[in-house]
Coordinates of C-alpha atoms and ligand atoms in Angstrom, one line a residue:
M5 CA 11.7 30.4 -10.0
K6 CA 11.1 26.7 -10.9
R7 CA 8.2 24.8 -9.5
V8 CA 7.8 21.1 -8.5
L9 CA 4.5 19.8 -7.5
I10 CA 3.8 16.9 -5.2
A11 CA 0.8 14.7 -5.2
T12 CA 0.0 11.8 -2.7
G13 CA -2.4 9.2 -4.4
G14 CA -4.1 6.0 -3.4
G15 CA -4.3 4.7 0.2
D16 CA -2.5 6.7 2.8
C17 CA 0.7 5.1 4.3
P18 CA 3.0 5.7 7.1
G19 CA 5.8 7.7 5.7
L20 CA 4.1 10.0 3.3
N21 CA 4.8 13.0 5.3
A22 CA 8.4 12.0 5.7
V23 CA 8.8 11.8 2.0
I24 CA 7.1 15.3 1.4
R25 CA 9.5 16.9 4.1
A26 CA 12.5 15.3 2.4
I27 CA 11.7 16.8 -0.9
V28 CA 11.0 20.3 0.7
H29 CA 14.3 20.1 2.6
R30 CA 16.3 19.1 -0.4
A31 CA 14.6 21.6 -2.7
S32 CA 15.2 24.4 -0.2
Q33 CA 19.0 23.8 -0.8
E34 CA 18.6 25.0 -4.3
K35 CA 18.1 28.8 -4.9
D36 CA 15.5 28.6 -7.5
W37 CA 12.9 26.0 -6.7
E38 CA 9.4 26.3 -5.1
V39 CA 7.5 23.2 -4.0
L40 CA 3.8 22.9 -4.3
G41 CA 1.4 20.2 -2.9
S42 CA -1.8 19.3 -4.8
I43 CA -4.7 18.5 -2.4
Q44 CA -6.1 15.1 -2.7
A45 CA -3.8 13.6 -5.3
F46 CA -4.5 15.4 -8.7
N47 CA -7.8 16.5 -7.5
G48 CA -6.4 19.8 -6.3
I49 CA -5.4 20.5 -9.9
L50 CA -8.6 19.4 -11.4
W51 CA -11.0 21.3 -9.0
E52 CA -12.2 24.7 -9.9
P53 CA -10.6 26.6 -8.2
T54 CA -7.7 24.7 -7.9
E55 CA -6.5 23.7 -4.4
V56 CA -2.6 23.8 -4.1
V57 CA -0.4 24.7 -1.2
V58 CA 3.1 26.0 -1.0
L59 CA 5.3 23.6 0.9
D60 CA 8.3 25.2 2.5
N61 CA 10.6 24.2 5.5
E62 CA 8.3 25.9 7.9
K63 CA 5.1 24.1 6.6
V64 CA 6.8 20.6 6.9
K65 CA 8.3 21.2 10.4
G66 CA 8.1 18.1 12.4
I67 CA 5.8 16.1 10.0
H68 CA 8.3 13.2 9.4
F69 CA 6.7 11.2 12.3
Q70 CA 3.0 12.2 11.5
G71 CA 0.9 9.5 9.9
G72 CA -1.3 10.2 6.8
T73 CA -0.5 13.0 4.4
I74 CA -0.8 16.6 5.1
I75 CA -1.9 17.2 1.5
E76 CA -4.5 14.5 1.7
T77 CA -5.1 11.6 -0.7
T78 CA -7.8 9.9 -2.6
N79 CA -8.1 6.3 -4.2
K80 CA -11.1 7.3 -6.4
G81 CA -11.1 8.7 -9.7
G82 CA -8.2 10.6 -11.2
P83 CA -7.3 12.6 -14.3
F84 CA -8.1 9.7 -16.7
A85 CA -11.3 8.6 -15.1
W86 CA -13.0 11.7 -13.5
P87 CA -16.5 10.8 -12.4
V88 CA -19.3 13.1 -13.8
K89 CA -23.0 12.7 -13.7
N90 CA -24.6 12.6 -17.2
K91 CA -28.2 13.9 -18.1
K92 CA -29.7 10.7 -16.9
G93 CA -28.3 11.1 -13.4
E94 CA -25.8 8.3 -13.9
W95 CA -22.1 8.4 -13.1
E96 CA -19.7 8.2 -16.1
Y97 CA -15.9 8.7 -16.3
V98 CA -14.2 11.3 -18.5
D99 CA -10.5 11.8 -19.4
R100 CA -9.3 15.1 -18.0
S101 CA -5.7 14.4 -18.3
E102 CA -4.9 16.8 -21.1
E103 CA -6.8 19.6 -19.5
M104 CA -4.8 18.8 -16.3
I105 CA -1.4 19.0 -18.1
R106 CA -2.5 22.3 -19.6
K107 CA -3.5 23.7 -16.2
L108 CA 0.1 22.5 -14.9
Q109 CA 1.6 24.5 -17.7
I110 CA -0.4 27.6 -16.9
M111 CA 0.6 27.3 -13.1
H112 CA 4.4 27.1 -14.5
V113 CA 4.8 23.7 -13.0
D114 CA 8.1 22.3 -14.3
A115 CA 8.0 18.9 -12.7
V116 CA 5.6 16.6 -10.8
I117 CA 6.5 14.0 -8.0
N118 CA 3.7 11.6 -7.6
I119 CA 4.0 9.4 -4.5
G120 CA 1.8 6.4 -4.8
G121 CA 1.3 2.7 -5.4
D122 CA 0.6 0.8 -8.5
G123 CA -2.5 2.6 -9.4
S124 CA -0.9 5.9 -9.1
Q125 CA 2.2 4.9 -10.8
R126 CA 0.1 3.8 -13.8
I127 CA -1.4 7.3 -13.9
S128 CA 2.2 8.7 -13.6
E129 CA 3.3 6.6 -16.7
A130 CA 0.2 7.4 -18.6
L131 CA 0.8 11.2 -17.8
Y132 CA 4.5 10.8 -18.8
R133 CA 3.5 9.4 -22.3
K134 CA 1.4 12.5 -22.7
G135 CA 4.5 14.7 -22.1
L136 CA 4.3 15.6 -18.5
N137 CA 7.8 15.7 -16.6
I138 CA 6.9 13.3 -13.8
I139 CA 8.6 11.0 -11.3
G140 CA 7.2 8.4 -9.2
V141 CA 7.8 7.5 -5.6
P142 CA 6.9 4.0 -4.5
K143 CA 4.4 3.8 -1.6
T144 CA 2.2 1.2 -0.2
I145 CA 1.9 -1.0 2.8
D146 CA 1.3 -4.0 0.6
N147 CA 4.9 -4.0 -0.9
D148 CA 3.5 -5.2 -4.2
L149 CA 5.5 -2.8 -6.4
S150 CA 8.3 -4.6 -8.4
S151 CA 11.5 -2.9 -9.4
T152 CA 12.2 -1.8 -5.8
D153 CA 13.4 -3.9 -2.9
S154 CA 10.8 -2.3 -0.7
T155 CA 8.1 0.4 -0.6
F156 CA 7.8 2.7 2.5
G157 CA 5.0 2.1 4.9
F158 CA 5.3 -1.8 4.6
Q159 CA 7.7 -2.3 7.6
T160 CA 5.2 -0.2 9.8
A161 CA 2.3 -2.3 8.7
V162 CA 4.3 -5.6 9.5
E163 CA 5.2 -4.1 13.0
V164 CA 1.4 -3.4 13.6
A165 CA 0.5 -6.8 12.4
T166 CA 3.3 -8.4 14.5
E167 CA 2.2 -6.8 17.7
A168 CA -1.4 -7.9 17.0
V169 CA 0.0 -11.6 16.8
D170 CA 1.9 -11.1 20.0
K171 CA -1.2 -9.9 21.7
L172 CA -3.5 -12.6 20.4
V173 CA -0.9 -15.4 21.3
T174 CA -1.5 -14.6 25.0
T175 CA -5.2 -14.3 25.0
A176 CA -5.4 -17.5 22.8
A177 CA -3.2 -19.4 25.3
S178 CA -5.2 -18.2 28.2
H179 CA -8.4 -19.5 26.6
N180 CA -7.2 -22.6 24.6
R181 CA -8.5 -20.9 21.4
V182 CA -7.5 -20.4 17.8
F183 CA -7.3 -16.9 16.7
V184 CA -7.6 -15.8 13.1
L185 CA -5.9 -12.6 12.3
E186 CA -6.8 -11.0 9.0
V187 CA -4.2 -8.6 7.7
M188 CA -4.2 -6.3 4.5
G189 CA -2.0 -6.7 1.5
R190 CA -4.5 -7.0 -1.4
E191 CA -3.1 -9.6 -3.8
A192 CA 0.1 -10.0 -2.1
G193 CA 0.9 -12.0 1.1
W194 CA 3.9 -10.0 2.2
I195 CA 2.4 -8.4 5.4
A196 CA 1.0 -11.9 6.4
M197 CA 4.0 -13.8 6.0
N198 CA 6.4 -11.3 7.8
A199 CA 4.0 -11.0 10.7
A200 CA 3.5 -14.8 10.8
V201 CA 7.4 -15.2 11.1
A202 CA 8.0 -12.4 13.5
G203 CA 5.0 -13.1 15.8
G204 CA 5.5 -17.0 15.6
A205 CA 2.1 -17.8 14.1
D206 CA 1.2 -21.4 13.5
V207 CA -0.5 -21.0 10.1
C208 CA -0.2 -18.4 7.3
L209 CA -2.5 -18.1 4.4
I210 CA -1.6 -15.9 1.5
P211 CA -3.3 -15.2 -1.9
E212 CA -0.5 -16.5 -3.8
M213 CA -0.9 -20.1 -2.5
P214 CA -4.6 -20.9 -2.4
Y215 CA -5.2 -23.0 1.0
D216 CA -6.5 -26.5 1.4
I217 CA -8.9 -26.4 4.4
E218 CA -8.1 -30.0 5.4
A219 CA -4.4 -29.1 5.6
V220 CA -5.3 -26.0 7.7
K221 CA -7.4 -28.1 10.0
D222 CA -4.6 -30.7 10.3
A223 CA -2.0 -28.0 11.3
L224 CA -4.4 -26.6 13.8
E225 CA -5.3 -29.9 15.4
K226 CA -1.5 -30.6 15.9
R227 CA -1.4 -27.6 18.3
F228 CA -3.9 -29.3 20.6
V229 CA -3.4 -32.2 23.0
H230 CA -6.6 -33.4 24.7
D231 CA -8.3 -30.1 24.2
R232 CA -5.4 -28.2 25.6
G233 CA -3.4 -26.0 23.2
F234 CA -3.9 -22.7 21.0
A235 CA -2.9 -21.4 17.7
V236 CA -2.8 -18.3 15.8
V237 CA -3.6 -18.1 12.1
V238 CA -2.5 -15.0 10.1
I239 CA -4.6 -14.7 6.9
A240 CA -4.0 -12.1 4.2
E241 CA -7.3 -10.4 3.0
G242 CA -6.7 -11.7 -0.5
A243 CA -6.3 -15.5 0.5
Y244 CA -8.8 -17.8 -0.7
P245 CA -9.2 -21.7 -0.7
K246 CA -8.3 -23.9 -3.6
G247 CA -11.1 -23.8 -6.1
G248 CA -12.6 -20.6 -4.4
K249 CA -12.1 -16.9 -5.0
M250 CA -11.1 -13.9 -3.1
V251 CA -13.9 -12.4 -0.6
V252 CA -14.9 -9.1 -2.1
Q253 CA -17.2 -6.6 -0.3
E254 CA -19.9 -4.5 -2.1
N255 CA -18.6 -0.9 -2.5
D256 CA -20.8 1.8 -4.0
E257 CA -18.2 4.6 -3.6
I258 CA -18.1 6.7 -6.8
G259 CA -14.9 6.2 -8.7
Y260 CA -13.5 3.4 -6.5
E261 CA -12.0 0.8 -9.0
N262 CA -10.2 -1.8 -6.9
P263 CA -12.1 -4.7 -5.4
K264 CA -12.8 -4.0 -1.7
L265 CA -11.2 -7.1 0.1
G266 CA -12.1 -8.3 3.5
G267 CA -14.0 -11.0 5.3
I268 CA -12.0 -14.1 4.6
S269 CA -11.1 -14.7 8.3
G270 CA -14.9 -15.3 9.0
V271 CA -15.1 -17.5 6.0
L272 CA -12.1 -19.7 7.2
I273 CA -13.7 -20.1 10.6
N274 CA -16.8 -21.2 9.0
Q275 CA -15.0 -23.7 6.8
L276 CA -13.0 -25.0 9.7
K277 CA -16.3 -25.7 11.5
K278 CA -17.9 -27.3 8.6
A279 CA -14.7 -29.5 8.2
G280 CA -15.2 -30.8 11.8
F281 CA -12.7 -28.6 13.7
Q282 CA -13.9 -28.4 17.3
H283 CA -11.9 -25.9 19.1
D284 CA -13.1 -22.4 19.9
M285 CA -12.2 -19.9 17.4
R286 CA -12.2 -16.1 17.2
Q287 CA -11.4 -13.6 14.5
T288 CA -9.6 -10.2 14.4
V289 CA -9.7 -8.1 11.3
L290 CA -6.8 -5.4 11.8
G291 CA -7.9 -3.2 9.0
H292 CA -6.7 0.2 8.7
L293 CA -4.9 0.2 11.9
Q294 CA -2.0 -1.2 9.7
R295 CA -2.0 2.1 7.8
G296 CA -2.8 4.9 10.3
G297 CA -0.2 6.4 12.8
V298 CA 3.4 7.0 13.0
P299 CA 5.9 5.4 10.7
I300 CA 8.6 3.3 12.4
A301 CA 12.1 4.6 12.1
Y302 CA 12.9 2.2 9.3
D303 CA 10.0 3.6 7.1
R304 CA 11.1 7.3 8.1
V305 CA 14.6 6.8 6.9
L306 CA 13.5 5.0 3.6
S307 CA 11.0 7.8 3.1
A308 CA 13.7 10.4 3.7
Q309 CA 16.0 8.6 1.1
F310 CA 13.1 8.3 -1.6
G311 CA 12.3 12.0 -1.1
V312 CA 15.9 13.3 -1.4
K313 CA 16.5 11.0 -4.4
A314 CA 13.2 12.0 -6.1
F315 CA 14.1 15.7 -5.9
E316 CA 17.6 15.0 -7.4
M317 CA 15.9 13.2 -10.2
V318 CA 14.0 16.4 -10.9
L319 CA 17.2 18.4 -11.0
N320 CA 18.7 15.6 -13.4
E321 CA 15.4 15.7 -15.4
E322 CA 15.1 12.0 -15.1
Y323 CA 11.4 12.0 -16.0
G324 CA 9.2 9.0 -16.7
K325 CA 11.1 7.1 -13.8
M326 CA 10.4 5.9 -10.4
V327 CA 12.8 5.9 -7.4
A328 CA 13.6 2.4 -6.4
Y329 CA 15.5 1.1 -3.4
R330 CA 18.0 -1.5 -4.6
H331 CA 20.1 -2.2 -1.6
P332 CA 22.3 -0.3 -0.7
D333 CA 21.4 2.2 -3.6
F334 CA 18.6 4.3 -4.6
I335 CA 18.3 4.3 -8.4
A336 CA 15.8 5.6 -11.1
V337 CA 13.8 2.7 -13.0
P338 CA 11.5 3.3 -15.9
L339 CA 7.9 3.7 -14.7
K340 CA 6.8 1.3 -17.4
D341 CA 8.9 -1.6 -15.8
A342 CA 7.8 -0.6 -12.3
I343 CA 4.2 -1.2 -13.3
A344 CA 4.7 -4.1 -15.6
K345 CA 4.1 -6.7 -13.0
P346 CA 3.1 -6.8 -9.3
N347 CA 5.6 -7.9 -6.7
L348 CA 4.0 -11.0 -5.4
V349 CA 5.2 -14.1 -3.1
T350 CA 6.7 -16.7 -5.3
P351 CA 7.2 -20.3 -4.1
D352 CA 10.8 -20.1 -4.4
N353 CA 11.0 -16.8 -2.4
A354 CA 13.5 -17.0 0.6
L355 CA 10.8 -16.1 3.0
V356 CA 8.7 -19.0 2.0
K357 CA 11.6 -21.2 2.7
T358 CA 12.1 -19.7 6.1
V359 CA 8.2 -20.1 6.9
K360 CA 8.4 -23.7 6.0
G361 CA 11.7 -24.2 7.9
L362 CA 9.9 -22.9 11.1
G363 CA 7.1 -25.4 10.6
I364 CA 4.5 -22.6 9.8
S365 CA 1.7 -24.2 7.7
L366 CA 0.9 -22.4 4.4
G367 CA -2.2 -24.5 4.3
Q368 CA -0.8 -26.9 1.5
K369 CA -1.2 -30.7 1.5
E370 CA 2.1 -32.4 2.2
Ligands
F6P4 O1 -3.3 -0.9 -0.8 C1 -3.4 -0.6 0.5 C2 -4.7 -1.2 1.2 O2 -4.6 -0.7 2.6 C3 -4.9 -2.6 1.0 O3 -3.9 -3.3 1.9 C4 -6.3 -2.6 1.2 O4 -6.9 -3.8 0.7 C5 -6.9 -1.3 0.7 O5 -5.8 -0.5 0.6 C6 -8.0 -0.8 1.5 O6 -8.4 0.4 0.9 P1 -9.5 1.4 1.4 O7 -8.7 2.4 2.4 O8 -10.0 2.1 0.3 O9 -10.4 0.6 2.3

């Protein structure tokens, strides 16, 4: 019997369960493969005793439309930075990667499929360099992984954000107000731009194009005639003004490495007030609503395609690679290329041109 182990790492994402189910279904068509799931990314292997579950067709029945991940996840620590308290009672980080690889050998694990975003795929690549047979599957609502046309979970997040714009438009219009909707995406403006186009927002502010507050104010004022009017601004959590920096919240969670973004919508409202903008303004921070709940059909299909391809890569021993969607195909790309640079919005991107063509302000001076 051969064994493949699945881990889901980083923030949860709609479609994770659909990938797990697809791997299990495809593996069950081979006589000699067993699928295991490590609980909470690689923690399940690193814990004593280990926490691993057998995943078979029965276990994954009907999970393709469930949000979250049945094998749990974490975006703290990991095999290369395992938090331990030293004698002084302070936290320090130890590298347990080799110990983990040894443990996987003892468990007779032949291959690992790591479903995760850029942080998780960095771990995959480093484990591959240490000799582990590992394959990556690109997950993130932020869509910031390069080498693939898209990551699963992203379109579901866009759907949630668009629904929020739709709802805010009606309340904004009723009250002659400006609504500022803050969406996720880390350093990438993909969720914001897609929701702004789909929802018909007036202003869209993204991290890749620091905004000019006067340009934002002008765009909003154009939406009012003698105090009557309304507007919706979609702002990415990583957006910031020209000459300023991203709004980062304090976070004392042990092993949490990424800057915790959030709060720019409130900052923007204060800046607009200071700049003399006089209409009523309200803010909505959409937060984790973008990540929880059922994946839309598009993401279920994409997840299924990623999962089947990932297991076929195991069969072909295409290790050190990540599944990538290159329309209309699913291909294997080296993990090192997938993590080389993030997928961010560039000024020449077709969607930027569409945004401009629709007259949505990106907060830039003309
Ligand atoms: O990377 C996915 C993401 O949802 C980002 O868009 C967001 O900044 C971050 O994770 C939030 O992480 P957490 O769940 O730790 O608050």
